[in-house]
Short mmCIF file of C-alpha atoms in Angstrom, two decimals:
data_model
loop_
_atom_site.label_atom_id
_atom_site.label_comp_id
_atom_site.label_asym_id
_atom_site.label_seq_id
_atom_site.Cartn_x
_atom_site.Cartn_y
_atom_site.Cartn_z
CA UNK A 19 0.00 0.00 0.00
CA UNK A 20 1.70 3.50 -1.43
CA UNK A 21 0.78 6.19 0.76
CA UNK A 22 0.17 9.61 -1.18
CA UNK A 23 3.62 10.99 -0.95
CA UNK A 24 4.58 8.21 -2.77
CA UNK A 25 2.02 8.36 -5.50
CA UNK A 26 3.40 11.79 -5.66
CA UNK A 27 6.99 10.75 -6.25
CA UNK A 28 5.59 8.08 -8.66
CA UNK A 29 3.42 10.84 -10.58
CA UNK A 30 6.07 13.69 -11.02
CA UNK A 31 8.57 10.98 -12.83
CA UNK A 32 5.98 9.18 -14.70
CA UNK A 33 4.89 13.05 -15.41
CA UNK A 34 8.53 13.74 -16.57
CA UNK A 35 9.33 10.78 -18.49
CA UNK A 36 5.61 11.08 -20.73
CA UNK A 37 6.75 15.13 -21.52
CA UNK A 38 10.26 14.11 -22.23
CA UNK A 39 8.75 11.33 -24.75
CA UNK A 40 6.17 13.87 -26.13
CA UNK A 41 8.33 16.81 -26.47
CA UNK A 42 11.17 14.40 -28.48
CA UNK A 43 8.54 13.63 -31.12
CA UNK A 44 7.28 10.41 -30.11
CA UNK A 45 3.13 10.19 -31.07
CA UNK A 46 0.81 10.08 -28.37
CA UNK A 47 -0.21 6.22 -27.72
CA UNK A 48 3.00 5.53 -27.37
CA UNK A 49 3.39 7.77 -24.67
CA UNK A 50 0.76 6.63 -22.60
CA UNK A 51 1.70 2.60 -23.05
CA UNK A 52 4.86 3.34 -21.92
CA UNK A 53 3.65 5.31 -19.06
CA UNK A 54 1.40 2.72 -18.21
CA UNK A 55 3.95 -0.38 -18.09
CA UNK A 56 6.18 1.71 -15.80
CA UNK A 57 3.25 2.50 -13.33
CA UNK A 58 1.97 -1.81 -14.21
CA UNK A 59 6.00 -1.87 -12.50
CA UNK A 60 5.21 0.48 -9.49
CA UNK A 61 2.09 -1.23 -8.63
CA UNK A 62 -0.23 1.53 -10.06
CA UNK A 63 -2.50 2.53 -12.50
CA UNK A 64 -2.15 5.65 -15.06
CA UNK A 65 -4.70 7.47 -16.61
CA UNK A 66 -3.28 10.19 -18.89
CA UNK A 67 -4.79 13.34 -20.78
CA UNK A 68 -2.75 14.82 -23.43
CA UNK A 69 -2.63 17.96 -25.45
CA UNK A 70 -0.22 20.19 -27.63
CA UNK A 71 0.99 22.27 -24.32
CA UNK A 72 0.15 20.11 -21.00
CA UNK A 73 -0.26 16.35 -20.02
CA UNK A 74 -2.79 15.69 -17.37
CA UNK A 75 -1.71 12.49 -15.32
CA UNK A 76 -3.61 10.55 -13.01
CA UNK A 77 -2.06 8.07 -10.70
CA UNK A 78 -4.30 5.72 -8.52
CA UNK A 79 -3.86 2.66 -6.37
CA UNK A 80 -6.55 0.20 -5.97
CA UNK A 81 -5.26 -1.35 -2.94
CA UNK A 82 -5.80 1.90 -0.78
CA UNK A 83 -7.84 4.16 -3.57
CA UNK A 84 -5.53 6.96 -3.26
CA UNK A 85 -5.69 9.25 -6.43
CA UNK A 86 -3.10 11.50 -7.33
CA UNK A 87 -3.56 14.31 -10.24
CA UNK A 88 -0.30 15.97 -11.81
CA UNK A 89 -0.50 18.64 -14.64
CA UNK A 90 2.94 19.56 -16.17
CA UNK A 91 3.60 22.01 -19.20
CA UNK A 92 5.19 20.54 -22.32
CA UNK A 93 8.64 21.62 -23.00
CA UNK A 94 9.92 21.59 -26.63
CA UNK A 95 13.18 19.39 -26.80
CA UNK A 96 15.15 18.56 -30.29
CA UNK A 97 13.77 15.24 -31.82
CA UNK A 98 15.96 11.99 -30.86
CA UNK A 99 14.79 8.83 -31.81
CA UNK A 100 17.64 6.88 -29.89
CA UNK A 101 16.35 8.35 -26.98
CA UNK A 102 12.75 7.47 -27.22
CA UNK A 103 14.29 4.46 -28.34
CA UNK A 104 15.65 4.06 -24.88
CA UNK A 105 13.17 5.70 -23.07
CA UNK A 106 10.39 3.13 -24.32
CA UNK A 107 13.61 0.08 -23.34
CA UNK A 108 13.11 1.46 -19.87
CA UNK A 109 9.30 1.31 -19.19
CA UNK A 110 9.74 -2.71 -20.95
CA UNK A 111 12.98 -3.25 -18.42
CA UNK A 112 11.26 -1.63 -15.65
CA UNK A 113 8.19 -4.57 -16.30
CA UNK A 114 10.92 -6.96 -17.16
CA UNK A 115 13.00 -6.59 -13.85
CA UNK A 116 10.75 -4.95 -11.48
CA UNK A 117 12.90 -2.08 -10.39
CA UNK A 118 12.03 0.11 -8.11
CA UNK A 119 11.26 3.63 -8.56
CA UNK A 120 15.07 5.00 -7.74
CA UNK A 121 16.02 2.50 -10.10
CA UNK A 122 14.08 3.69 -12.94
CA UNK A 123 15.11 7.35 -12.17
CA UNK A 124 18.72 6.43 -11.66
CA UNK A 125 18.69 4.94 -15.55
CA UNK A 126 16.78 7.71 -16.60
CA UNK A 127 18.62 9.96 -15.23
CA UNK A 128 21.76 8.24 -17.69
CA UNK A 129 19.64 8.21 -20.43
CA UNK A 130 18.80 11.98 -20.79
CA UNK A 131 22.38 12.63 -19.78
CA UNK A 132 23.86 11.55 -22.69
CA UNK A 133 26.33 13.51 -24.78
CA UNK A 134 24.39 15.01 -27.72
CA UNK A 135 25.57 14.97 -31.09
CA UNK A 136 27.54 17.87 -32.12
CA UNK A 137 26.16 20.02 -33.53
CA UNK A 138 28.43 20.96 -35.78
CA UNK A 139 28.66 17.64 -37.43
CA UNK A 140 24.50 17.46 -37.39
CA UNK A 141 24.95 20.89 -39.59
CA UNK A 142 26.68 19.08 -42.17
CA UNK A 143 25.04 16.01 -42.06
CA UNK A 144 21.79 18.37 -42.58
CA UNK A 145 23.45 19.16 -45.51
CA UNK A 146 24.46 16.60 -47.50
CA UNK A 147 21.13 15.34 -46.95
CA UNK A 148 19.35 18.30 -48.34
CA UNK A 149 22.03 18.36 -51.04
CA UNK A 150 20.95 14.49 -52.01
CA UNK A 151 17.34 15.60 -52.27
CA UNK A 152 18.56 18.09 -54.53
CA UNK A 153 20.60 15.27 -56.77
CA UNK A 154 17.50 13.37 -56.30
CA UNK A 155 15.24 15.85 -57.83
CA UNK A 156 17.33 16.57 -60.74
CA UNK A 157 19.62 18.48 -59.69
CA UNK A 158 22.71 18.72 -61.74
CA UNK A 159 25.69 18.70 -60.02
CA UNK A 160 26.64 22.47 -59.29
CA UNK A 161 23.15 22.67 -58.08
CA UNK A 162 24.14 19.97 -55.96
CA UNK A 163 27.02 22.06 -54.29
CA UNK A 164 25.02 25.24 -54.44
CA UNK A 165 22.41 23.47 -52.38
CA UNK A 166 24.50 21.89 -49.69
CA UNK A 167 26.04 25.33 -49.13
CA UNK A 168 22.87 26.95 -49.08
CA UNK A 169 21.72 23.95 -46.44
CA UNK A 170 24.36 24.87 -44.43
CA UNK A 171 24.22 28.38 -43.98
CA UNK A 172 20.41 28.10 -43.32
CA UNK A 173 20.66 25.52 -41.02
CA UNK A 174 23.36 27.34 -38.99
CA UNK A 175 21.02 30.09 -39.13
CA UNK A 176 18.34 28.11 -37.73
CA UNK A 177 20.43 26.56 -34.74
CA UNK A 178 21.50 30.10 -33.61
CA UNK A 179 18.18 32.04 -33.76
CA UNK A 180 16.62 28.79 -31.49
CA UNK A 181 19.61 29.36 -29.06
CA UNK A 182 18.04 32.70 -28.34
CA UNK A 183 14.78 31.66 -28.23
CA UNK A 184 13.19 33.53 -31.19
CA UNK A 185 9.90 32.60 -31.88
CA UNK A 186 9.93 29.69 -34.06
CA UNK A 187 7.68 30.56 -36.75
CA UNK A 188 10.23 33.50 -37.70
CA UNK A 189 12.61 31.33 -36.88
CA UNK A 190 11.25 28.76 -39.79
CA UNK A 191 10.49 32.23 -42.85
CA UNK A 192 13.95 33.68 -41.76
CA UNK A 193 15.82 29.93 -42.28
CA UNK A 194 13.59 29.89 -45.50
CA UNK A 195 15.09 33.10 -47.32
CA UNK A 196 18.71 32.62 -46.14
CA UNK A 197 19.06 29.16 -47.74
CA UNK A 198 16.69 30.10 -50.66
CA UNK A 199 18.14 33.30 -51.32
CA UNK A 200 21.62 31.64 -51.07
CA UNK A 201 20.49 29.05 -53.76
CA UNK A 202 19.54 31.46 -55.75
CA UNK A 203 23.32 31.93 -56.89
CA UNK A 204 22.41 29.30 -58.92
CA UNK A 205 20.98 31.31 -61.55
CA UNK A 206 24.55 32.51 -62.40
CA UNK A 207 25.78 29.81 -63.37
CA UNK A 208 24.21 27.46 -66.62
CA UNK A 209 22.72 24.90 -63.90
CA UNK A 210 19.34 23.61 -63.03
CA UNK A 211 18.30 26.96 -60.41
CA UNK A 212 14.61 26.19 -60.27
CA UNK A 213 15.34 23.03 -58.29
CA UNK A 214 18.05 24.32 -56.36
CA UNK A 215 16.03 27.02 -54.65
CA UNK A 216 13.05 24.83 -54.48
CA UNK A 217 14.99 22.28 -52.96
CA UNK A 218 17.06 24.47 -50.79
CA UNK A 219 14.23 24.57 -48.08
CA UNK A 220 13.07 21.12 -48.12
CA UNK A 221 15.69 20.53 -44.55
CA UNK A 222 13.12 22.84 -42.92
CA UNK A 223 9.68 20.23 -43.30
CA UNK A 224 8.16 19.27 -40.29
CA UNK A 225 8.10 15.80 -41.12
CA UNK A 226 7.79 14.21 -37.27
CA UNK A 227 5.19 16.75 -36.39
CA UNK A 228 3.27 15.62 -39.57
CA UNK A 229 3.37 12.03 -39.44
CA UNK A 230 2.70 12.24 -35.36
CA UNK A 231 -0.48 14.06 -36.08
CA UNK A 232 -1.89 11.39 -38.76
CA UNK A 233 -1.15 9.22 -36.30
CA UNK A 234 -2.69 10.25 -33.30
CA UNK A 235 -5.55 10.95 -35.54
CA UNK A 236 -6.27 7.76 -36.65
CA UNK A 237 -5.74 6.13 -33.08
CA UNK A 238 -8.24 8.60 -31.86
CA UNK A 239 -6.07 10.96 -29.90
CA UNK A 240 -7.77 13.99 -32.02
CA UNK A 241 -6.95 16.99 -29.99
CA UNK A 242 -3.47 16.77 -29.49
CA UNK A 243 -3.57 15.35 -33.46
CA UNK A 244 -5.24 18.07 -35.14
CA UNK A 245 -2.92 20.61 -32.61
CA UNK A 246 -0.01 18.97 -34.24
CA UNK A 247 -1.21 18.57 -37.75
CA UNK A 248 -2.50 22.84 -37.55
CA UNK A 249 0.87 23.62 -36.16
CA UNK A 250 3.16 21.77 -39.21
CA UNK A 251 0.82 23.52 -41.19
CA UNK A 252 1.44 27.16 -40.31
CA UNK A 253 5.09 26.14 -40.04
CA UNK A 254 4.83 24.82 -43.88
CA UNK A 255 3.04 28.47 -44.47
CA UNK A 256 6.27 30.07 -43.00
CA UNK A 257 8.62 27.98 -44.83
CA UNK A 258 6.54 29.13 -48.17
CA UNK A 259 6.69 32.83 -46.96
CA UNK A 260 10.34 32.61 -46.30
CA UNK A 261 10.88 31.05 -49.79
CA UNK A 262 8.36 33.57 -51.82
CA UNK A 263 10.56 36.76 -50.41
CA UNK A 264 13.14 35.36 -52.10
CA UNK A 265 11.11 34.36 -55.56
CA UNK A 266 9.54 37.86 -55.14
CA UNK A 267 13.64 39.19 -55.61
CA UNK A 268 15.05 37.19 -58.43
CA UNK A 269 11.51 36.06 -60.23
CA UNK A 270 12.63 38.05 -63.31
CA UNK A 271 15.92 35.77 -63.60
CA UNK A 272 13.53 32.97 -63.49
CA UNK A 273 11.44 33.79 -66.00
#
């Protein structure tokens, strides 16, 4: 029998560990399974509530019918799939095993504390990425180049405006004209420009945020579905704003 400090202790991880999935693009059932299996481990139940800013948790023993409600604010962290990957290995390790509740933090604790990937290296990565879409596409191969710079130097742009917390829809038209305008160099040279610049942007698609929201969609999680599917939206509206300052510039080179 868990007295209600404890359900509190078991709430405000199980709280932590469901944002920290959430906010790291992982879609919303499975969140609450794995949430679920680690309370199954504690010896509680979870009921969860979910939207695009809060999670609403619920923890409740049957054995002594204490209840215990936590409501935490979603943070936005970068996107990791290796550590959702090893987030959602903890909640089966913690059914698995049985450990204890300091046991699951302690491993938590080493799981979130992992060095990050440079980001330096991500920038170019980033990159030659965008630059292969651009090959991909069509491209020839100076458009290639141009594109990979252009990648680059809006991606960099990108990673220092979200270090100092600029809102990220101006974050997303800003990115769009640096690397579109940047692409645009293209037209100097006797290479394919229109899919340079049009490809130049493509780094900057919300592609978790979209497939998430199909997802949770279709498994009935509507609210936080639709949130997610309206908010890639107006961030593919910024991306199209960012890109049409720069058409609006060098349209008669185009033409």
């Amino acid at each position: 029998m868990k007295t209600n400090d404890e359900l509190k202790e078991i709430a405000q991880f199980i709280a932590e560990y469901a944002t920290r999935l959430l906010g790291s693009g992982v879609h919303t059932s499975r969140v609450v399974r794995n949430s679920k299996r680690i309370g199954q481990a504690l010896g509680v139940e979870i009921r969860m509530t979910t939207s695009q800013k809060t999670i609403v948790l619920t923890v409740y023993e049957s054995e002594s019918n204490e209840v215990y409600t936590e409501v935490i604010d979603l943070p936005a962290y970068p996107i990791s799939f290796e550590l959702n990957a090893d987030l959602s290995s903890l909640s089966w390790e913690a059914v698995d095993n049985g450990l204890t509740l300091a046991e699951i933090r302690e491993k938590y604790a080493r799981i979130v504390s992992k060095p990050k990937i440079d980001p330096i290296f991500v920038l170019f990565l980033v990159g030659f990425a965008n630059a292969s879409f651009c090959r991909l596409f069509g491209g020839d191969w100076t458009a290639v180049g141009i594109v990979f710079s252009a990648t680059v130097l809006g991606f960099f742009t990108r990673q220092q405006m979200q270090k100092r917390g600029i809102n990220h829809f101006i974050v997303f038209v800003v990115s769009a004209f640096v690397a579109s305008l940047y692409a645009s160099v293209s037209l100097i040279f006797d290479s394919t420009a229109d899919i340079a610049i049009g490809t130049s942007v493509l780094f900057l698609i919300p592609g978790v945020p979209l497939i998430n929201g199909v997802i949770d969609v279709v498994e009935g999680h509507i609210l936080i579905g639709i949130s997610r599917l309206v908010h890639s939206f107006l961030l593919v509206i910024c991306i199209a704003v960012g890109l049409s300052f720069t058409l609006l510039m060098v349209k008669n080179s185009l033409l």
